Coordinates of C-alpha atoms in Angstrom, one line a residue:
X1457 CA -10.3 -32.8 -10.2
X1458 CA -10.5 -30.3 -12.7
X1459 CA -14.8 -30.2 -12.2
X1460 CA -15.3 -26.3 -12.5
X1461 CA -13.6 -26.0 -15.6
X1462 CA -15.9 -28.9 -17.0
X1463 CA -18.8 -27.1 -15.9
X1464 CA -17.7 -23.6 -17.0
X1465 CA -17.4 -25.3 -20.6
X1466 CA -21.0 -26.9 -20.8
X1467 CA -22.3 -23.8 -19.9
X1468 CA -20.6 -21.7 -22.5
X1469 CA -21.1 -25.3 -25.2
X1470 CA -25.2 -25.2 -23.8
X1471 CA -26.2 -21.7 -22.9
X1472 CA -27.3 -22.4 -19.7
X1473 CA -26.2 -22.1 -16.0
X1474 CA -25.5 -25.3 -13.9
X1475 CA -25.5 -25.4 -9.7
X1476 CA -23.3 -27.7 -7.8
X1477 CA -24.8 -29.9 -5.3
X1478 CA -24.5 -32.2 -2.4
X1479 CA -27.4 -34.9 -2.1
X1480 CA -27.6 -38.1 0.0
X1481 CA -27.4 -40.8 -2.1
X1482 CA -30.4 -42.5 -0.6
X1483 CA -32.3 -39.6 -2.0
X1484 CA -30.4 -40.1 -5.3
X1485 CA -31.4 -43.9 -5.0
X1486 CA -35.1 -43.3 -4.4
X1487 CA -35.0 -41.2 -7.7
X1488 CA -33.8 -44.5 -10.2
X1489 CA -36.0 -44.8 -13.1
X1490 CA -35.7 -47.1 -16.0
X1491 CA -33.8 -44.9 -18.3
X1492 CA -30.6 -46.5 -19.5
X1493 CA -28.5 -43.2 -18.3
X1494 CA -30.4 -43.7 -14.5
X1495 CA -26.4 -44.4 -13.0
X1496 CA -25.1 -41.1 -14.6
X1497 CA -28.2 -38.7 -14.2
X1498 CA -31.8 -38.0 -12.0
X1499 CA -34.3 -36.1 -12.1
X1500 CA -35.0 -34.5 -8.9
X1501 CA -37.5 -31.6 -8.1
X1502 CA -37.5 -30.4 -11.7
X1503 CA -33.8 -30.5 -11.7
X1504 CA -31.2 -33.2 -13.6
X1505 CA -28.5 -33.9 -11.3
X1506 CA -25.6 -35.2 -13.3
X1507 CA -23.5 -37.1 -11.2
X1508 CA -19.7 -36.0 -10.4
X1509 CA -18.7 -38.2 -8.1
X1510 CA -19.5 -39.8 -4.4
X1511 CA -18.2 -38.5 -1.3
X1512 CA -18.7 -41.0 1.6
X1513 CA -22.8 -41.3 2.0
X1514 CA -23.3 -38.5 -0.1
X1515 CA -23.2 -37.7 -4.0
X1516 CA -21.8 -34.3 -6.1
X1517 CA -23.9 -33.4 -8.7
X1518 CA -23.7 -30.4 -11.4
X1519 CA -27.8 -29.7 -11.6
X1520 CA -29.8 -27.6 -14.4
X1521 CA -33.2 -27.5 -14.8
X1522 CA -35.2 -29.9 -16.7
X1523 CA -36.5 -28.0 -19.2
X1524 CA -32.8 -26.2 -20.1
X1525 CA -31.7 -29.3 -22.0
X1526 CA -32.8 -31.4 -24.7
X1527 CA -32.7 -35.4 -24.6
X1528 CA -29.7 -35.2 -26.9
X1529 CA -28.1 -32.1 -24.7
X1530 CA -28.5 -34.3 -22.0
X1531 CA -26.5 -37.7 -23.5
X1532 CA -23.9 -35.3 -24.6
X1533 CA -23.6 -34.0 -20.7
X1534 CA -23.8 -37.3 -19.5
X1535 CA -21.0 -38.8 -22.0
X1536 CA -18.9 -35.8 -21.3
X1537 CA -18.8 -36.1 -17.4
X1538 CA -18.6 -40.2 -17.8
X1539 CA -15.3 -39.0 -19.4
X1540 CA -13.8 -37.0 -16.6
X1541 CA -14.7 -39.5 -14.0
X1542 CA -13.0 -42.0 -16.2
X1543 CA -9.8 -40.1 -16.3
X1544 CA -9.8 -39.3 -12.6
X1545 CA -10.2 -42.8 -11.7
X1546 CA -7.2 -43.5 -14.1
X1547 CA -5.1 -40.6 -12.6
X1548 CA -5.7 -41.7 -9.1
X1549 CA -4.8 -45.3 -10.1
X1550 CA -1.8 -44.5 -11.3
X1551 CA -0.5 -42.2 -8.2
X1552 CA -1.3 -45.0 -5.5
X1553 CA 0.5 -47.9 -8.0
X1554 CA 3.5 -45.5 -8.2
X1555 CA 3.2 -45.1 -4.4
X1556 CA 2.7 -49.0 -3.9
X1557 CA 6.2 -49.1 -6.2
X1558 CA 8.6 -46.6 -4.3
X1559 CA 7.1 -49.0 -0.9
X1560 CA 8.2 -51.8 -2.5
X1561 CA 11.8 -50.2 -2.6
X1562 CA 12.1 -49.4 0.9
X1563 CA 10.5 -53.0 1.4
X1564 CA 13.4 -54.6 -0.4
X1565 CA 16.1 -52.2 1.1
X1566 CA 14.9 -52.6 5.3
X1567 CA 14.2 -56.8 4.1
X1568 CA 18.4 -56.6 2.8
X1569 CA 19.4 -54.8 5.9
X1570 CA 18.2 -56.8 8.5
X1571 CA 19.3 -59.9 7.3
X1572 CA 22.5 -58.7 7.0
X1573 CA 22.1 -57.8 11.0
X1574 CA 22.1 -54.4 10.0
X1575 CA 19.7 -52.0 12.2
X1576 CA 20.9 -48.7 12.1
X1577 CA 21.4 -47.1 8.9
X1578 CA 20.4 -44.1 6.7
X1579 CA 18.5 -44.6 4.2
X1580 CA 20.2 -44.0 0.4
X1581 CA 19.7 -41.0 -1.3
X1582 CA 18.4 -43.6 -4.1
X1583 CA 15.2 -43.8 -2.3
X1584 CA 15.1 -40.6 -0.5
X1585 CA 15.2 -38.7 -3.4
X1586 CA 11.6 -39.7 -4.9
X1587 CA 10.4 -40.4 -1.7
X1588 CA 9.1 -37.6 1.4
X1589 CA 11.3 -38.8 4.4
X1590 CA 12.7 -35.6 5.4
X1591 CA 9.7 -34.1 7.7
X1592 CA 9.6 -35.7 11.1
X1593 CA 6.8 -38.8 11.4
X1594 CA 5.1 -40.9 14.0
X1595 CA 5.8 -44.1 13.2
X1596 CA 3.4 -47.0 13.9
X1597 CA 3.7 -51.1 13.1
X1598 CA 0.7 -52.3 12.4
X1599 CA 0.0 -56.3 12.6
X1600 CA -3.3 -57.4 10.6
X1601 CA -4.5 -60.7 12.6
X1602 CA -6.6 -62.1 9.9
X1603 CA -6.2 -65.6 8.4
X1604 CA -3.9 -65.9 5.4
X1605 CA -6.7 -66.5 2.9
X1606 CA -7.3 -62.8 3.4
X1607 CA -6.0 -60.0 1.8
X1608 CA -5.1 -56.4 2.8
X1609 CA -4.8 -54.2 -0.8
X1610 CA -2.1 -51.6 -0.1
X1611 CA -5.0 -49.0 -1.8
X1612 CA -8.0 -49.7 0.3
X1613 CA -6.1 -49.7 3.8
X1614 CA -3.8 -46.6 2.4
X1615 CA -6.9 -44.9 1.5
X1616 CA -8.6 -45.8 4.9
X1617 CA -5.5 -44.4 6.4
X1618 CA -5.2 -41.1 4.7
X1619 CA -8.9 -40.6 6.1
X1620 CA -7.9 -41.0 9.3
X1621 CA -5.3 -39.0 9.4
X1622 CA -6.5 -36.6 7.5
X1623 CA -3.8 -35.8 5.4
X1624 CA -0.8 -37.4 3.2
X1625 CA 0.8 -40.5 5.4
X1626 CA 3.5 -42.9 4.2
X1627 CA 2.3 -46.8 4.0
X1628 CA 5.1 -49.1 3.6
X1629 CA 4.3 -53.0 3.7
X1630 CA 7.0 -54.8 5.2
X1631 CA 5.6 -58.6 5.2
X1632 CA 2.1 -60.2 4.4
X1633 CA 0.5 -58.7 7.6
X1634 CA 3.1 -56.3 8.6
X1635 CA 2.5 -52.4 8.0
X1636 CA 4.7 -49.5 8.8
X1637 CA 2.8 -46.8 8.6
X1638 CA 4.5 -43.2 9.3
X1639 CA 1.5 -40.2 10.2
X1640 CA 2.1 -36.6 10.4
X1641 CA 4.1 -35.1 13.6
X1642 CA 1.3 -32.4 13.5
X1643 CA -1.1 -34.7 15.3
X1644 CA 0.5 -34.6 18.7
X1645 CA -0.2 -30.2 18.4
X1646 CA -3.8 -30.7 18.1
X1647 CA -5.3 -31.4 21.2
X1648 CA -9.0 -31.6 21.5
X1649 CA -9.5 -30.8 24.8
X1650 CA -6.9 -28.6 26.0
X1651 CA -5.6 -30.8 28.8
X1652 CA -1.7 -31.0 29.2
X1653 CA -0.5 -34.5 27.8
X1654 CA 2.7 -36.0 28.1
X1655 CA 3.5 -36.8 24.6
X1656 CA 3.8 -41.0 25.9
X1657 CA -0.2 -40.2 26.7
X1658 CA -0.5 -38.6 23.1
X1659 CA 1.2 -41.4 21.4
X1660 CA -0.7 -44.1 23.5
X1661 CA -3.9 -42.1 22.9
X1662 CA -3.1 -42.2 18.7
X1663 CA -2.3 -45.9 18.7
X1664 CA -5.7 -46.7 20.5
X1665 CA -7.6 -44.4 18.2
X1666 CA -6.0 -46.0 15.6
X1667 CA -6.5 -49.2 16.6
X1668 CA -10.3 -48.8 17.2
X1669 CA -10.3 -48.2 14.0
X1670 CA -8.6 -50.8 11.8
X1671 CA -10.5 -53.2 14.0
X1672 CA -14.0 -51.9 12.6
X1673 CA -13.4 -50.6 9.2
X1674 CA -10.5 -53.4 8.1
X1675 CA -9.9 -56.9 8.0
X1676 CA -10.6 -57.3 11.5
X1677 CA -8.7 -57.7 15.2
X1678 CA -5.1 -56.1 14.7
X1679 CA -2.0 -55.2 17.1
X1680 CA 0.0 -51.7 16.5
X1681 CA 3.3 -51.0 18.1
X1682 CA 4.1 -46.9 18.3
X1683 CA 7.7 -45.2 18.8
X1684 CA 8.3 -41.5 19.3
X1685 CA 8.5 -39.0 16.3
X1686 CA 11.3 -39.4 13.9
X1687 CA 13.0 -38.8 10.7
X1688 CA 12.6 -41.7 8.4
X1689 CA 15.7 -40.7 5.9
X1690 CA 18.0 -41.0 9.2
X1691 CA 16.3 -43.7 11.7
X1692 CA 13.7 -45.4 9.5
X1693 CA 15.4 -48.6 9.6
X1694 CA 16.2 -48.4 13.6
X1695 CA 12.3 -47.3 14.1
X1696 CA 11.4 -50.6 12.3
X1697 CA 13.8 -52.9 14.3
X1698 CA 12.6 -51.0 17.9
X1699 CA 8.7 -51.1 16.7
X1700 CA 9.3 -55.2 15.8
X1701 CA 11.0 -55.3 18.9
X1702 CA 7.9 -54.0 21.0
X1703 CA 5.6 -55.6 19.2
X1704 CA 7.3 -58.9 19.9
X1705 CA 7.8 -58.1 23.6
X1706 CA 3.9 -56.8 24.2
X1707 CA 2.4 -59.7 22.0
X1708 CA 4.3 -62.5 24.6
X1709 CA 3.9 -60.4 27.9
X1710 CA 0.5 -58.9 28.0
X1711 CA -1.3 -60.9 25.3
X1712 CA -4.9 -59.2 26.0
X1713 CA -2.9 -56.2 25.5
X1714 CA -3.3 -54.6 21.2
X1715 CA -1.7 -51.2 21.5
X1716 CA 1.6 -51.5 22.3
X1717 CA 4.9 -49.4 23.0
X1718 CA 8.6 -49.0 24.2
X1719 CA 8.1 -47.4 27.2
X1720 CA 6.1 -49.4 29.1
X1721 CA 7.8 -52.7 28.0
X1722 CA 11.1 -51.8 29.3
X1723 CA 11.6 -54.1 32.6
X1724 CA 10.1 -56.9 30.0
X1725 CA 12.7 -56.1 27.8
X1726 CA 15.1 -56.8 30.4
X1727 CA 13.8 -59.8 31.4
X1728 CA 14.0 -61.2 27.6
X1729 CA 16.8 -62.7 27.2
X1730 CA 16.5 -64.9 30.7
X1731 CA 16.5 -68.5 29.3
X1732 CA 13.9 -70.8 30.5
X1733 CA 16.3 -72.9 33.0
X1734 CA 17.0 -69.3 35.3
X1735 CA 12.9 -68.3 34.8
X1736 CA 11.9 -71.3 36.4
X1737 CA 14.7 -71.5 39.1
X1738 CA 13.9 -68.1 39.7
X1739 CA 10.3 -68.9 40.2
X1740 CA 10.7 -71.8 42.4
X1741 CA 13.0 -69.7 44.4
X1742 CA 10.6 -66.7 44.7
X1743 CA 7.3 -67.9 45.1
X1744 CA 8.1 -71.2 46.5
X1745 CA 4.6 -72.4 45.2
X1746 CA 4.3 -71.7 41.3
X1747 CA 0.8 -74.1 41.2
X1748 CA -0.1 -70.7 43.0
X1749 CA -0.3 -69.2 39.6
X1750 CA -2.1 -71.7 38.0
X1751 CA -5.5 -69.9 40.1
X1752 CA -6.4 -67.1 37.7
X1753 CA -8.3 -65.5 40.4
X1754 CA -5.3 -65.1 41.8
X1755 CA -3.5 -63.9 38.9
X1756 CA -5.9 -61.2 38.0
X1757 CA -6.1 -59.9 42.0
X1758 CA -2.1 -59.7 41.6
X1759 CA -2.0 -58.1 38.8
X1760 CA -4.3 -55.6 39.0
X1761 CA -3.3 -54.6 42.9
X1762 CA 0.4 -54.3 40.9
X1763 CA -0.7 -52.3 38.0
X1764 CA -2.8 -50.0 40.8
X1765 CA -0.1 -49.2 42.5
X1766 CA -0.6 -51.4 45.4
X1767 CA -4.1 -49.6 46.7
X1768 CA -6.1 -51.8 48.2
X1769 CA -8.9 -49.6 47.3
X1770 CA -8.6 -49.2 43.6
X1771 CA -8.2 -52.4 43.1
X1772 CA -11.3 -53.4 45.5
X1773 CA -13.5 -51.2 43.1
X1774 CA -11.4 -52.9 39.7
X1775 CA -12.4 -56.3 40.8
X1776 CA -15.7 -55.0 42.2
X1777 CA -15.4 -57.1 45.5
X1778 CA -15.3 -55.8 49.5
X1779 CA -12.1 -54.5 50.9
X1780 CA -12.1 -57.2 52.8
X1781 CA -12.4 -60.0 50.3
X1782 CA -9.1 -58.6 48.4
X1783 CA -7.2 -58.4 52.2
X1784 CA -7.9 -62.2 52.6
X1785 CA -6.8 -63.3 48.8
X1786 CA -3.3 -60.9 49.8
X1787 CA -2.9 -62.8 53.2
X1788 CA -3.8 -66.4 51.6
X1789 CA -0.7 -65.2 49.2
X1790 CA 1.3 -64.3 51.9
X1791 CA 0.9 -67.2 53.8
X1792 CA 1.5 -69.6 51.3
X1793 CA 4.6 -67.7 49.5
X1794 CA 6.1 -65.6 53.0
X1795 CA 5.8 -62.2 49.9
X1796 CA 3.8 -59.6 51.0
X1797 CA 2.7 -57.5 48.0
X1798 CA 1.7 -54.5 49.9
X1799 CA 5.5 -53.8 50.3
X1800 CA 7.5 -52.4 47.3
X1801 CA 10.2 -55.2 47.9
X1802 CA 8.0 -57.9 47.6
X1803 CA 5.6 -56.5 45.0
X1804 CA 8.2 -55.9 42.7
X1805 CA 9.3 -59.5 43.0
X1806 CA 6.2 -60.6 42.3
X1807 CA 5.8 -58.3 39.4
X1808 CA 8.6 -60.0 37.8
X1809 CA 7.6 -63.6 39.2
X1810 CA 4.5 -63.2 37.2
X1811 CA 5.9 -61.8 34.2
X1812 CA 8.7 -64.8 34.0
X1813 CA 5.4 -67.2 34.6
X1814 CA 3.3 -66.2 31.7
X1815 CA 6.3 -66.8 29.5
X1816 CA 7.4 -69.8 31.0
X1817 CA 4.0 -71.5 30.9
X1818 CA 4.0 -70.8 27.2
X1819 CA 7.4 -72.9 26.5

């Protein structure tokens, strides 16, 4: 923002040295007077603090001493800096409409493609060329669940992004609610802790963190779907399909679930294209009494005892009731279905029995 040089030429215009500063803007707040200028200047400790621009909870201010300037000095300071903040917000306008454009061709092209059944392509050098898909990305879909009377500006939530990430990220909007949103590789090298992470835990860690976010300083609740890094010129289009694809698959089987991605998805993604007639044969046929499934008690001590790894334990201490209580509910199931879950055979059929259900329940 081109600030020293501003400040370097009202000292040589006025004769007098200037001092950059940081201040809260509740202090600047508790400093309003009546003056007409009191948005654009305070006085503060013997000091005017011209205002440059805000940062977050805090204000930049070029300050000089009162006494250094007249009242006419001080309009033309004023007017002057008005000026520059003018033509920033102009210049920064124009760069995120010219990014919001070059989105809505990649938009348009991955909208063309798919409907032609097209889901792995390259991307033409038409839209490579003015746009940075070379460097390898992390790609997450982001789903906004807000009402349709609400709406996400590309800016703000680009803006928000680029905060989070700390750096330049790609934001493409792909429908109403839909955002692709492609985050520097560089994130999964800097580990705050040291521990060793698989880069599935990185990933997963990301998309939460992300999540977390979105949820509190957006439009509200939203889902994201996240794939491994790649390189948008060659697989953009095939991320986009895969990341739809999990998003789909985590939204209908594990719908208290937000963050969601390809790898743990994969025996649902088998299971998808079973039609309705076969999921409720093979229900019947399994668990000989489906109204079993209708107990969410039951549901939840399956589940979890399932996604613990079958210890009787863990899962005790998940559902914070005895030992003994969880042993009873597992024989009650036994006894009424002949599946014992604390066997791998039967657990797994009951993994998918219950998978098949929640589906099935919704048809």
């Amino acid at each position: 923002m081109q600030w020293d040089r501003i400040i370097q030429q009202l000292e040589h215009i006025l004769g007098t040295e200037f001092r950059l500063e940081r201040l809260p803007v509740a202090k600047w707040n508790r400093n309003a007077d009546d003056a007409k200028s009191a948005d654009k200047s305070r006085t503060i400790e013997g000091r005017n603090h011209f205002l440059l621009y805000k940062d977050g909870g805090h204000l930049q201010t070029a300050s000089v001493e009162e006494a250094a300037l007249t009242i006419s000095e001080k309009q033309l300071v004023e007017l002057m800096l008005e000026a520059q903040r003018m033509n920033n917000k102009h210049t920064m306008t124009s760069a995120h409409s010219e990014d919001e454009r070059k989105a809505g061709v990649i938009r348009a092209w991955v909208a063309d493609q798919l409907e032609q059944g097209i889901t792995d392509t390259e991307l033409p050098e038409t839209i490579t060329r003015s746009f940075p898909l070379y460097a390898s990305k992390i790609p997450l879909l982001v789903y906004g669940d807000y009402s349709d009377q609400r709406k996400a500006a590309y800016q703000d939530l680009k803006k928000l992004l680029e905060s989070f990430f700390d750096g330049e990220i790609a934001l493409i909007p792909l429908l109403d609610k839909e955002w692709l949103v492609l985050g520097p590789e560089s994130l999964l090298h800097e580990s705050g802790d040291g521990d060793e992470e698989t880069m599935e835990e990185m990933l997963a860690s990301l998309g939460q963190a992300l999540h977390e976010m979105l949820a509190t300083e957006w439009v509200g609740e939203c889902h994201v779907a996240v794939d491994y890094p790649m390189l948008p010129a060659k697989s953009l289009l095939a991320s986009i399909y895969r990341l739809r694809e999990t998003m789909s698959l985590g939204r209908t089987y594990h719908v208290a679930d937000n963050i969601h991605m390809p790898w743990r998805l994969q025996l649902e993604k088998l299971l998808q294209p079973i039609g309705e007639e076969q999921r409720q044969q093979f229900l019947e046929r399994v668990l000989k009494r489906v109204d079993l499934l209708k107990e969410a008690e039951m549901i939840t001590t399956l589940e979890q005892f399932i996604t613990l790894d079958c210890s009787v334990s863990e899962t005790a201490k998940k559902l914070f009731i005895h030992r003994n209580t969880l042993l009873y509910r597992l024989d009650k199931f036994k006894q009424e279905t002949g599946l014992d879950v604390r066997t791998f055979h039967h657990a797994l059929l009951v993994h998918v029995a219950l998978l098949l259900y929640k589906v099935t329940k919704r048809t």
